[in-house]
Amino acid sequence: GEKRRPKGGARGPQRDLVCGTEFGFGTMHLYNVTLQRGGNIQAAIYGSFSAPKTHEIVVSRTKVLELLRPDANGKLQTVASTEVFGKVRSLCPFRLPGSGRDHIVVGSDSGRIVILIFDAKTRRFKKVHQETFGKTGCRRIVPGQYLAYDPKGRAVMIGALEKQKLVYVLNRDSAANLTISSPLEAHKSRNITFSIVGLDCGFENPIFAAIELDYSDAEQDHTGEAAREAQKQLTYYELDLGLNHVVRRWAEPCGNGANLLIAVPGGGDGPGGVLVCSENFVSYRHQGHREVRCCLPRRSDLPSERGTLIVSSATHKQKSMFFFLAQSEYGDLYKISLDWENDTVKDVVVRYFDTIPTCSSVCVLKSGFLFAASECGDHALYQFRGIGDGEGEVEARASAASGGGADPLTFAPRAPSNLALVDRLESLSPVCGLECSNLYQEETKQLFALTGRGPSSQMRVLRPGQTVVEAAVSPLPGSPNGVWTIKESKSQEHDSFILVSFKNASLVLSVGETVEEVTDSGFQTNTSTLDVRLLADDSIVQVVPGGLRHILGDGRVNEWRCPGRKQITSVSCNDRQVVAALTGYELVYFELDETGQLLEQEKKDMAGEISSVCIAPVPEGKLRSKFLAIGGYDATIRILSLDPQDCLGPLAVQAVAAVPSSMLFVNVSTSDLDEESGALYLQAGLANGILLRTEIDAVTGQLSDTRTRFLGTRPPRMVSLRIQGKEALLALSSRPWVGHASEGRFMVSPISYEALSYASGFSSDQCPEAIVGVAGTSLRILVPEHLGGAFNASGCRLRYTPRAMAISEDHKVVAVGQADCGVVPNRFVTAAAAPGGEDDDMEVEGEPEGGKEVQLGAVRGPADQWGSCIEVIDAATLKVSSRVDMEDNFAVTSMSLARFEGQERDLLVVGCARNVTLQPRGCDGGEVRVYSFAEGGKSLELVHATSVTDVPRCIEPFQGRVLVGVGKALVLYEMGKKQLLKKSECRKFPHFVVTVETAGDRIYCGDAQESFHFCRYRWEDNQIHVFADDVIPRYVTASVALDYNTVVGGDKFGNIFVCRLPADASREVEDDPTGGGLLAAGGNGADRGGAPHKLDPACSFHLGDTVTSVSRTTMQPGGKEVVLYVTVLGEIGALVPLTSKEDADFFSHLEMHLREDNPPLCGRDHLSFRSSYNPVRNVIDGGLCEQFSQLPREVQARIAEELDRTPGEVVKKLEDMRNKIM
């Protein structure tokens, strides 16, 4: 074809990320910050961990341990969360005999067994014991994959996938401290373990049961006959406490479909033994007892060749009865009960219970809740409505099928009727892709994430900020200028009145079952209100522009009027004190005396106009606060004394950047290790939109440790709140912000809601901790939910698992390519939603369209059948505007927007393949389809399709054309009238092209197994030449180009890394007249293998989770440009470039000190974990550095001294790094 060069030169437009040799210290340094921890829960256990008779759940999010506790309203609260810098493989609780609390046993990749206990005072997990038994890493023969405990708390077994099992005996010493024995071996070579459980056998010798498969004969038999005849065995291991060793007590074949064991209560509470869950069956087994086998009921739409496996289970045990809840791989819950007498089981009964999303762990709480840790999507807390004993339920019995030949019972799945949804824990896992864009033209960009699998699939829009739920909206008769909430007495738990102030009136609303206006409250309503406060003696002070009104408990009112024609301009109150600033620079101080009278104590003329005043809260056990803050129009903050000996005397002054428009004192606990160790902070909102925070010395009143943060374009208005029983603040700027103490530091984060003019804390029976605010001319009641997350999400349900996405900023739509394997296209399992069920408030996309129905997933089909479609989602409404179904077993594999040369609009280029097989990878050919947007972007029209020979895995626009990775080849296409025209092709990639990035004439290709290849396209000869590749074989999953010579990528094994082309090699390629073609043909070292030039590993860092998307972006206006990444389990993080040598040295030394003084909880060495596959290189672990604020004070002081800083300066530096991102 005709050779054309784009305008702008060969290299094209490019921008360099500020990292690298531009620093002047020769090396790129990055700082890793976790913005949101992964949402996946792979293990959950139930017990009383903080105190006796509490109902708590400990969950493992692979790298994070969390303690969850349902509150009085059934909402899950995160009590503690700790990153362990390792991979938690298994969890189990155990309780020593006579104890009221549970310990936690952790099996991880550290090669150690770790026993933890939760300290309720410090709200931290504490390590009680740590015993080493093997190498680090998730290895086949190193124990940690399985954990089982004796129900009487005497021993724990930890097992590996193969060969090794260790038993530890647990006991107490004379001081009642937990002791652990040396390990007792129960090894067996060439033995694969599938499940382990501890039997309930009373106080006899502990017994552990395991499903095992011996492959020793199969290994010696080359014909494969022994492998086909290999039989799984149910094996009992007995711990002889007298002889202190483990013996193999009993073994019996159990069928090759067996995959899970459930312990049956024993020791007088039940018959003992185990339930063996296998494909399509569950059977009761015990030594000396016949097998009692029951068939599992099947879904009516399930193909006959597909079996049913149990994947998770929970046991509910009471004094008089017990039952089991077991869940299948399709999400169906079964209730399993035993008919037994005198340790003899007569029958096994299996009843269909409910259908919920498939779970990795299920916990039944004794308080009547069920916690479901979903494999994909949000986790849920359900409340039991019933226990499945109703009439008409499908029930299978072992006795009914004893004659043989009976067909399994079938059922139609339904929405939950025995379970009622109480709360959700949001989880993005799994995340298939993420893109950053500002489709809504907001202050900050939004993240568009493809999450979930099958029926839980969604396209979610993530906005930085905390989630609030709008509980109520009520119109007001005008535009308010203030809102407050008041209790009638200090003993009351909830608020009684809401007072709304207008320009010349005040509205009093009574809070009860309904909110209605009252006129006999004693408040003055014919003028505006400046402040309202309930005082310590249950009297109320109302401040109006003309003075103070002191409303006594008996209804009498005392008034203080401003002298002359003066008026109050600013006021502040606490429980016993009132300070008012008047026109004419005058300051008046009032105090509540012993007789209950609010008396004027002092007056003072200030040197200038006062912009705001704030009085500190009265310390517990004191009669008055010592400090008063005055903000002046001369841009200063003054601290005055309220001590009677020096009333309104100056203590400190600080110049600030702008006029302080609003101020608030907040007591903050600076350490989670000591709740009593609080500090008094002054939060000031400046006229330039900056929030200033400074610490007040409790004795002298001096100001120190000043920190600032830009909140918005409006001067922040400070409001006091209570969150989780602690003091917090609400800052109202161009968007609302909330500040609260978390993990040893004070966090200020935005609330994802429209701007509020005025607000106040609010408490009622329905909303114990809420916010009442004013937006425009309406009154809003907002309830914060699950504070602590960096993002809040809204989403659109999808039909199948999302595979690719393209965002059109011109049309404000998102196109999502979806595909599922093993399903029947366009056929879905639906059921009528139960009243009050989990999806009553959720709109569901799917067939059929009519009626209120719940989608339970696509109908299962043959393993090689695909269901696939493209959906266009309107960003404004988050609803599907059009859908294109893939026919002939095509599945969407890639997607991108491209503007071809000569076109005025972007076209959607979609890669799809027919009859795709995943293992081994292959297909019966594919197509690259081009769609145009019609109806204003609401629908798609097919322009043409181009056939290709392999899977088109990636598509990237390139200088008016498109690059498509087709199997091992990279193909350059140009737009044609009937199909795309192939212009160039490069087949020099070893395995499979999975990512393509471009910059100018350079192309950066990521291979499925061989890392990055740098290519160059020459217009002169229409060739693509590979001129550089990597020396380390990496299984690339995502990539983005940073500059002309640098690319960052993530790989399949949880690493994120940066590869850089040396500067001299880059110059050589640019100076080469053949564009690298001569070198690629065999000169200058190409004969040594691969490309002539090799990439340098600039940075390397192990995240512990597969990276699915990497992008380069800024998260806020004026923020720092970062590398944003997301992992498959939902972790969102950022790599921030360090721009000075001083910063790199500081964080490197801080990280080094924390490795020594704060070792990871589960025993894995931090440096070893971050270097799991390649040595960590030039990346600072911000997650470890931020644990500095959780250390004891003396340790903080020692580390800070070695860094030549104060602890406050270290924490400020860490906060600044996070605030640079968002």
Short mmCIF file of C-alpha atoms in Angstrom, two decimals, residues 908-1180:
data_model
loop_
_atom_site.label_atom_id
_atom_site.label_comp_id
_atom_site.label_asym_id
_atom_site.label_seq_id
_atom_site.Cartn_x
_atom_site.Cartn_y
_atom_site.Cartn_z
CA LEU A 908 -15.69 0.23 18.05
CA VAL A 909 -13.29 -2.56 17.06
CA VAL A 910 -14.15 -5.91 18.64
CA GLY A 911 -12.11 -9.10 18.59
CA CYS A 912 -13.98 -12.40 18.91
CA ALA A 913 -13.17 -16.06 18.43
CA ARG A 914 -15.26 -19.13 17.57
CA ASN A 915 -15.32 -22.38 19.58
CA VAL A 916 -12.66 -21.18 22.01
CA THR A 917 -10.93 -23.81 24.14
CA LEU A 918 -9.04 -22.65 27.20
CA GLN A 919 -6.81 -25.67 27.82
CA PRO A 920 -5.06 -26.13 25.49
CA ARG A 921 -5.65 -22.65 24.13
CA GLY A 922 -7.18 -22.65 20.66
CA CYS A 923 -10.17 -21.79 18.49
CA ASP A 924 -11.71 -22.42 15.08
CA GLY A 925 -10.74 -19.00 13.81
CA GLY A 926 -11.87 -15.55 14.80
CA GLU A 927 -13.06 -12.20 13.55
CA VAL A 928 -12.24 -8.55 14.03
CA ARG A 929 -15.57 -6.74 13.81
CA VAL A 930 -15.99 -3.00 13.36
CA TYR A 931 -19.10 -1.32 14.76
CA SER A 932 -20.28 2.27 14.47
CA PHE A 933 -22.36 4.07 17.08
CA ALA A 934 -25.94 4.90 16.09
CA GLU A 935 -28.83 6.75 17.74
CA GLY A 936 -26.51 9.14 19.52
CA GLY A 937 -24.28 6.34 20.78
CA LYS A 938 -27.14 4.28 22.24
CA SER A 939 -26.80 1.37 19.82
CA LEU A 940 -24.28 -0.35 17.56
CA GLU A 941 -24.33 -1.07 13.83
CA LEU A 942 -22.00 -3.60 12.24
CA VAL A 943 -19.78 -2.05 9.55
CA HIS A 944 -17.93 -5.23 8.52
CA ALA A 945 -16.05 -8.24 9.89
CA THR A 946 -12.55 -9.48 9.05
CA SER A 947 -11.55 -13.13 9.50
CA VAL A 948 -8.38 -14.04 11.44
CA THR A 949 -6.76 -17.41 12.13
CA ASP A 950 -6.33 -17.24 15.92
CA VAL A 951 -7.70 -15.54 19.02
CA PRO A 952 -7.53 -11.71 18.68
CA ARG A 953 -6.47 -11.04 22.28
CA CYS A 954 -5.65 -7.31 22.14
CA ILE A 955 -6.43 -4.28 19.98
CA GLU A 956 -4.72 -0.88 20.01
CA PRO A 957 -5.20 2.17 17.72
CA PHE A 958 -2.00 3.22 15.98
CA GLN A 959 -1.62 6.31 13.79
CA GLY A 960 -4.99 6.04 12.02
CA ARG A 961 -4.86 2.25 11.90
CA VAL A 962 -5.23 -0.59 14.43
CA LEU A 963 -2.78 -3.12 15.78
CA VAL A 964 -4.30 -6.51 16.59
CA GLY A 965 -2.54 -9.27 18.53
CA VAL A 966 -3.65 -12.48 16.81
CA GLY A 967 -2.13 -15.50 18.52
CA LYS A 968 1.65 -15.26 18.07
CA ALA A 969 1.40 -12.49 15.48
CA LEU A 970 0.98 -8.73 15.59
CA VAL A 971 -1.03 -7.47 12.62
CA LEU A 972 -1.48 -3.88 11.43
CA TYR A 973 -4.85 -3.19 9.78
CA GLU A 974 -6.20 -0.25 7.82
CA MET A 975 -9.86 0.58 7.29
CA GLY A 976 -11.40 -0.82 4.11
CA LYS A 977 -14.87 -0.70 2.63
CA LYS A 978 -15.75 -4.39 3.07
CA GLN A 979 -13.18 -5.47 5.64
CA LEU A 980 -10.00 -4.38 7.35
CA LEU A 981 -6.94 -4.40 5.09
CA LYS A 982 -3.79 -6.07 6.38
CA LYS A 983 -0.83 -3.69 5.95
CA SER A 984 1.91 -5.36 7.95
CA GLU A 985 2.50 -8.40 10.13
CA CYS A 986 5.18 -9.53 12.59
CA ARG A 987 5.32 -13.20 13.65
CA LYS A 988 8.40 -13.07 15.88
CA PHE A 989 6.60 -13.45 19.22
CA PRO A 990 7.19 -16.71 21.07
CA HIS A 991 3.79 -17.63 22.53
CA PHE A 992 0.76 -15.30 22.58
CA VAL A 993 0.46 -11.53 22.30
CA VAL A 994 -1.70 -10.36 25.23
CA THR A 995 -1.03 -6.58 25.48
CA VAL A 996 -0.10 -3.85 23.01
CA GLU A 997 0.95 -0.26 23.85
CA THR A 998 2.26 2.41 21.50
CA ALA A 999 4.24 5.67 21.60
CA GLY A 1000 5.16 7.32 18.32
CA ASP A 1001 6.56 4.65 15.99
CA ARG A 1002 7.35 2.30 18.85
CA ILE A 1003 5.16 -0.62 19.82
CA TYR A 1004 5.41 -2.43 23.16
CA CYS A 1005 4.04 -5.99 23.06
CA GLY A 1006 3.47 -8.16 26.10
CA ASP A 1007 3.79 -11.91 25.58
CA ALA A 1008 1.85 -14.47 27.63
CA GLN A 1009 5.09 -16.09 28.85
CA GLU A 1010 8.07 -14.05 27.63
CA SER A 1011 7.61 -10.54 29.00
CA PHE A 1012 7.85 -7.44 26.80
CA HIS A 1013 9.08 -7.00 23.25
CA PHE A 1014 9.91 -3.51 21.98
CA CYS A 1015 9.12 -3.06 18.29
CA ARG A 1016 9.41 -0.26 15.78
CA TYR A 1017 7.28 0.34 12.73
CA ARG A 1018 9.01 1.78 9.66
CA TRP A 1019 6.78 3.60 7.21
CA GLU A 1020 9.47 3.41 4.53
CA ASP A 1021 9.39 -0.39 4.17
CA ASN A 1022 6.08 -1.06 5.98
CA GLN A 1023 7.75 -3.46 8.43
CA ILE A 1024 7.51 -4.08 12.18
CA HIS A 1025 10.90 -4.97 13.70
CA VAL A 1026 11.51 -6.35 17.21
CA PHE A 1027 14.61 -4.58 18.52
CA ALA A 1028 14.56 -5.32 22.28
CA ASP A 1029 13.14 -7.87 24.69
CA ASP A 1030 13.38 -8.84 28.35
CA VAL A 1031 15.86 -11.23 29.93
CA ILE A 1032 13.33 -12.47 32.54
CA PRO A 1033 10.42 -14.68 31.37
CA ARG A 1034 7.32 -12.95 32.73
CA TYR A 1035 3.70 -14.01 32.20
CA VAL A 1036 2.36 -10.55 31.32
CA THR A 1037 -1.28 -9.75 32.10
CA ALA A 1038 -1.39 -5.93 31.84
CA SER A 1039 0.84 -3.07 30.72
CA VAL A 1040 1.08 0.66 30.08
CA ALA A 1041 3.84 2.77 28.52
CA LEU A 1042 5.37 5.40 30.81
CA ASP A 1043 7.64 7.10 28.29
CA TYR A 1044 9.44 6.33 25.05
CA ASN A 1045 11.84 3.84 26.68
CA THR A 1046 9.85 2.61 29.71
CA VAL A 1047 6.89 0.33 30.23
CA VAL A 1048 5.26 -0.95 33.42
CA GLY A 1049 3.48 -4.29 33.58
CA GLY A 1050 1.89 -6.86 35.83
CA ASP A 1051 2.22 -10.61 35.58
CA LYS A 1052 0.22 -13.71 36.35
CA PHE A 1053 2.12 -14.45 39.59
CA GLY A 1054 1.33 -11.19 41.37
CA ASN A 1055 4.31 -9.02 40.44
CA ILE A 1056 4.32 -5.47 39.13
CA PHE A 1057 7.49 -4.37 37.38
CA VAL A 1058 9.06 -1.68 35.21
CA CYS A 1059 11.26 -2.47 32.19
CA ARG A 1060 13.42 0.23 30.62
CA LEU A 1061 15.44 0.34 27.42
CA PRO A 1062 18.98 1.62 28.11
CA ALA A 1063 19.59 5.12 26.77
CA ASP A 1064 22.49 4.07 24.53
CA ALA A 1065 20.37 1.27 23.00
CA SER A 1066 17.55 3.72 22.39
CA ARG A 1067 19.89 6.12 20.58
CA GLU A 1068 21.31 3.27 18.52
CA VAL A 1069 17.83 2.23 17.37
CA GLU A 1070 16.88 5.82 16.52
CA ASP A 1071 20.11 6.35 14.58
CA ASP A 1072 19.73 3.06 12.70
CA PRO A 1073 18.46 3.91 9.18
CA THR A 1074 16.68 0.53 9.05
CA GLY A 1075 14.80 1.21 12.29
CA GLY A 1076 16.25 -1.85 13.99
CA GLY A 1077 15.60 -4.05 10.97
CA LEU A 1078 19.26 -4.83 10.31
CA LEU A 1079 19.90 -5.71 13.94
CA ALA A 1080 16.77 -7.84 14.12
CA ALA A 1081 17.88 -9.72 11.05
CA GLY A 1082 20.86 -11.14 12.93
CA GLY A 1083 23.50 -8.51 13.52
CA ASN A 1084 24.93 -7.14 16.77
CA GLY A 1085 24.09 -9.99 19.10
CA ALA A 1086 20.75 -11.15 17.77
CA ASP A 1087 22.31 -14.57 17.19
CA ARG A 1088 22.69 -14.96 20.97
CA GLY A 1089 18.93 -15.49 21.28
CA GLY A 1090 16.02 -13.08 21.09
CA ALA A 1091 16.27 -9.43 20.12
CA PRO A 1092 19.58 -7.54 19.75
CA HIS A 1093 18.95 -5.30 22.77
CA LYS A 1094 17.86 -6.29 26.26
CA LEU A 1095 15.63 -4.38 28.67
CA ASP A 1096 16.83 -3.42 32.13
CA PRO A 1097 14.63 -4.29 35.13
CA ALA A 1098 14.17 -0.81 36.61
CA CYS A 1099 11.67 -1.79 39.36
CA SER A 1100 10.15 -4.98 40.70
CA PHE A 1101 7.63 -5.57 43.48
CA HIS A 1102 5.51 -8.56 44.52
CA LEU A 1103 1.89 -7.67 45.27
CA GLY A 1104 0.66 -11.18 45.99
CA ASP A 1105 -2.23 -10.91 43.55
CA THR A 1106 -2.53 -11.04 39.76
CA VAL A 1107 -2.63 -7.58 38.16
CA THR A 1108 -5.47 -7.28 35.63
CA SER A 1109 -5.16 -3.62 34.63
CA VAL A 1110 -2.51 -0.88 34.74
CA SER A 1111 -3.05 2.74 33.73
CA ARG A 1112 -1.30 6.09 34.01
CA THR A 1113 -3.48 8.87 35.39
CA THR A 1114 -4.06 11.62 37.94
CA MET A 1115 -6.78 11.01 40.51
CA GLN A 1116 -7.56 14.62 41.49
CA PRO A 1117 -7.10 18.15 40.09
CA GLY A 1118 -3.51 19.20 40.67
CA GLY A 1119 -2.68 15.74 41.96
CA LYS A 1120 0.41 13.77 41.15
CA GLU A 1121 0.51 11.54 38.09
CA VAL A 1122 0.64 7.93 39.22
CA VAL A 1123 0.54 4.40 37.90
CA LEU A 1124 -2.84 3.02 38.96
CA TYR A 1125 -3.26 -0.76 39.09
CA VAL A 1126 -6.01 -3.19 40.05
CA THR A 1127 -5.72 -6.88 40.89
CA VAL A 1128 -8.08 -9.75 40.21
CA LEU A 1129 -9.17 -9.88 43.87
CA GLY A 1130 -10.16 -6.19 43.87
CA GLU A 1131 -7.12 -4.44 45.35
CA ILE A 1132 -6.63 -0.94 43.93
CA GLY A 1133 -3.22 0.64 44.38
CA ALA A 1134 -0.94 3.29 42.99
CA LEU A 1135 2.77 3.62 42.34
CA VAL A 1136 3.90 7.19 43.08
CA PRO A 1137 7.24 8.39 41.65
CA LEU A 1138 9.61 9.80 44.25
CA THR A 1139 11.05 13.01 42.83
CA SER A 1140 13.98 13.60 45.19
CA LYS A 1141 16.83 11.61 46.64
CA GLU A 1142 15.90 12.78 50.14
CA ASP A 1143 12.42 11.23 49.85
CA ALA A 1144 13.83 7.96 48.53
CA ASP A 1145 16.37 7.76 51.38
CA PHE A 1146 13.80 8.67 54.03
CA PHE A 1147 11.23 6.05 53.01
CA SER A 1148 13.90 3.39 52.42
CA HIS A 1149 15.25 3.83 55.95
CA LEU A 1150 11.74 3.96 57.45
CA GLU A 1151 10.86 0.72 55.66
CA MET A 1152 14.07 -0.88 56.94
CA HIS A 1153 13.29 0.07 60.56
CA LEU A 1154 9.73 -1.22 60.33
CA ARG A 1155 10.92 -4.56 58.96
CA GLU A 1156 12.93 -4.99 62.14
CA ASP A 1157 10.56 -3.47 64.72
CA ASN A 1158 7.21 -4.58 63.30
CA PRO A 1159 7.57 -8.09 61.83
CA PRO A 1160 4.54 -9.40 59.88
CA LEU A 1161 1.84 -11.11 61.89
CA CYS A 1162 1.91 -14.52 60.19
CA GLY A 1163 5.64 -15.07 60.33
CA ARG A 1164 6.58 -14.33 56.71
CA ASP A 1165 9.65 -12.13 56.37
CA HIS A 1166 8.58 -8.88 54.69
CA LEU A 1167 11.55 -8.65 52.34
CA SER A 1168 11.12 -12.31 51.39
CA PHE A 1169 7.43 -11.80 50.58
CA ARG A 1170 7.99 -8.73 48.41
CA SER A 1171 10.75 -10.69 46.61
CA SER A 1172 8.77 -13.89 46.10
CA TYR A 1173 9.64 -14.25 42.40
CA ASN A 1174 12.23 -11.54 41.73
CA PRO A 1175 14.20 -9.45 44.24
CA VAL A 1176 12.29 -6.31 45.20
CA ARG A 1177 13.90 -3.39 43.41
CA ASN A 1178 13.46 0.37 43.85
CA VAL A 1179 9.89 0.17 45.21
CA ILE A 1180 9.01 1.30 48.75
#
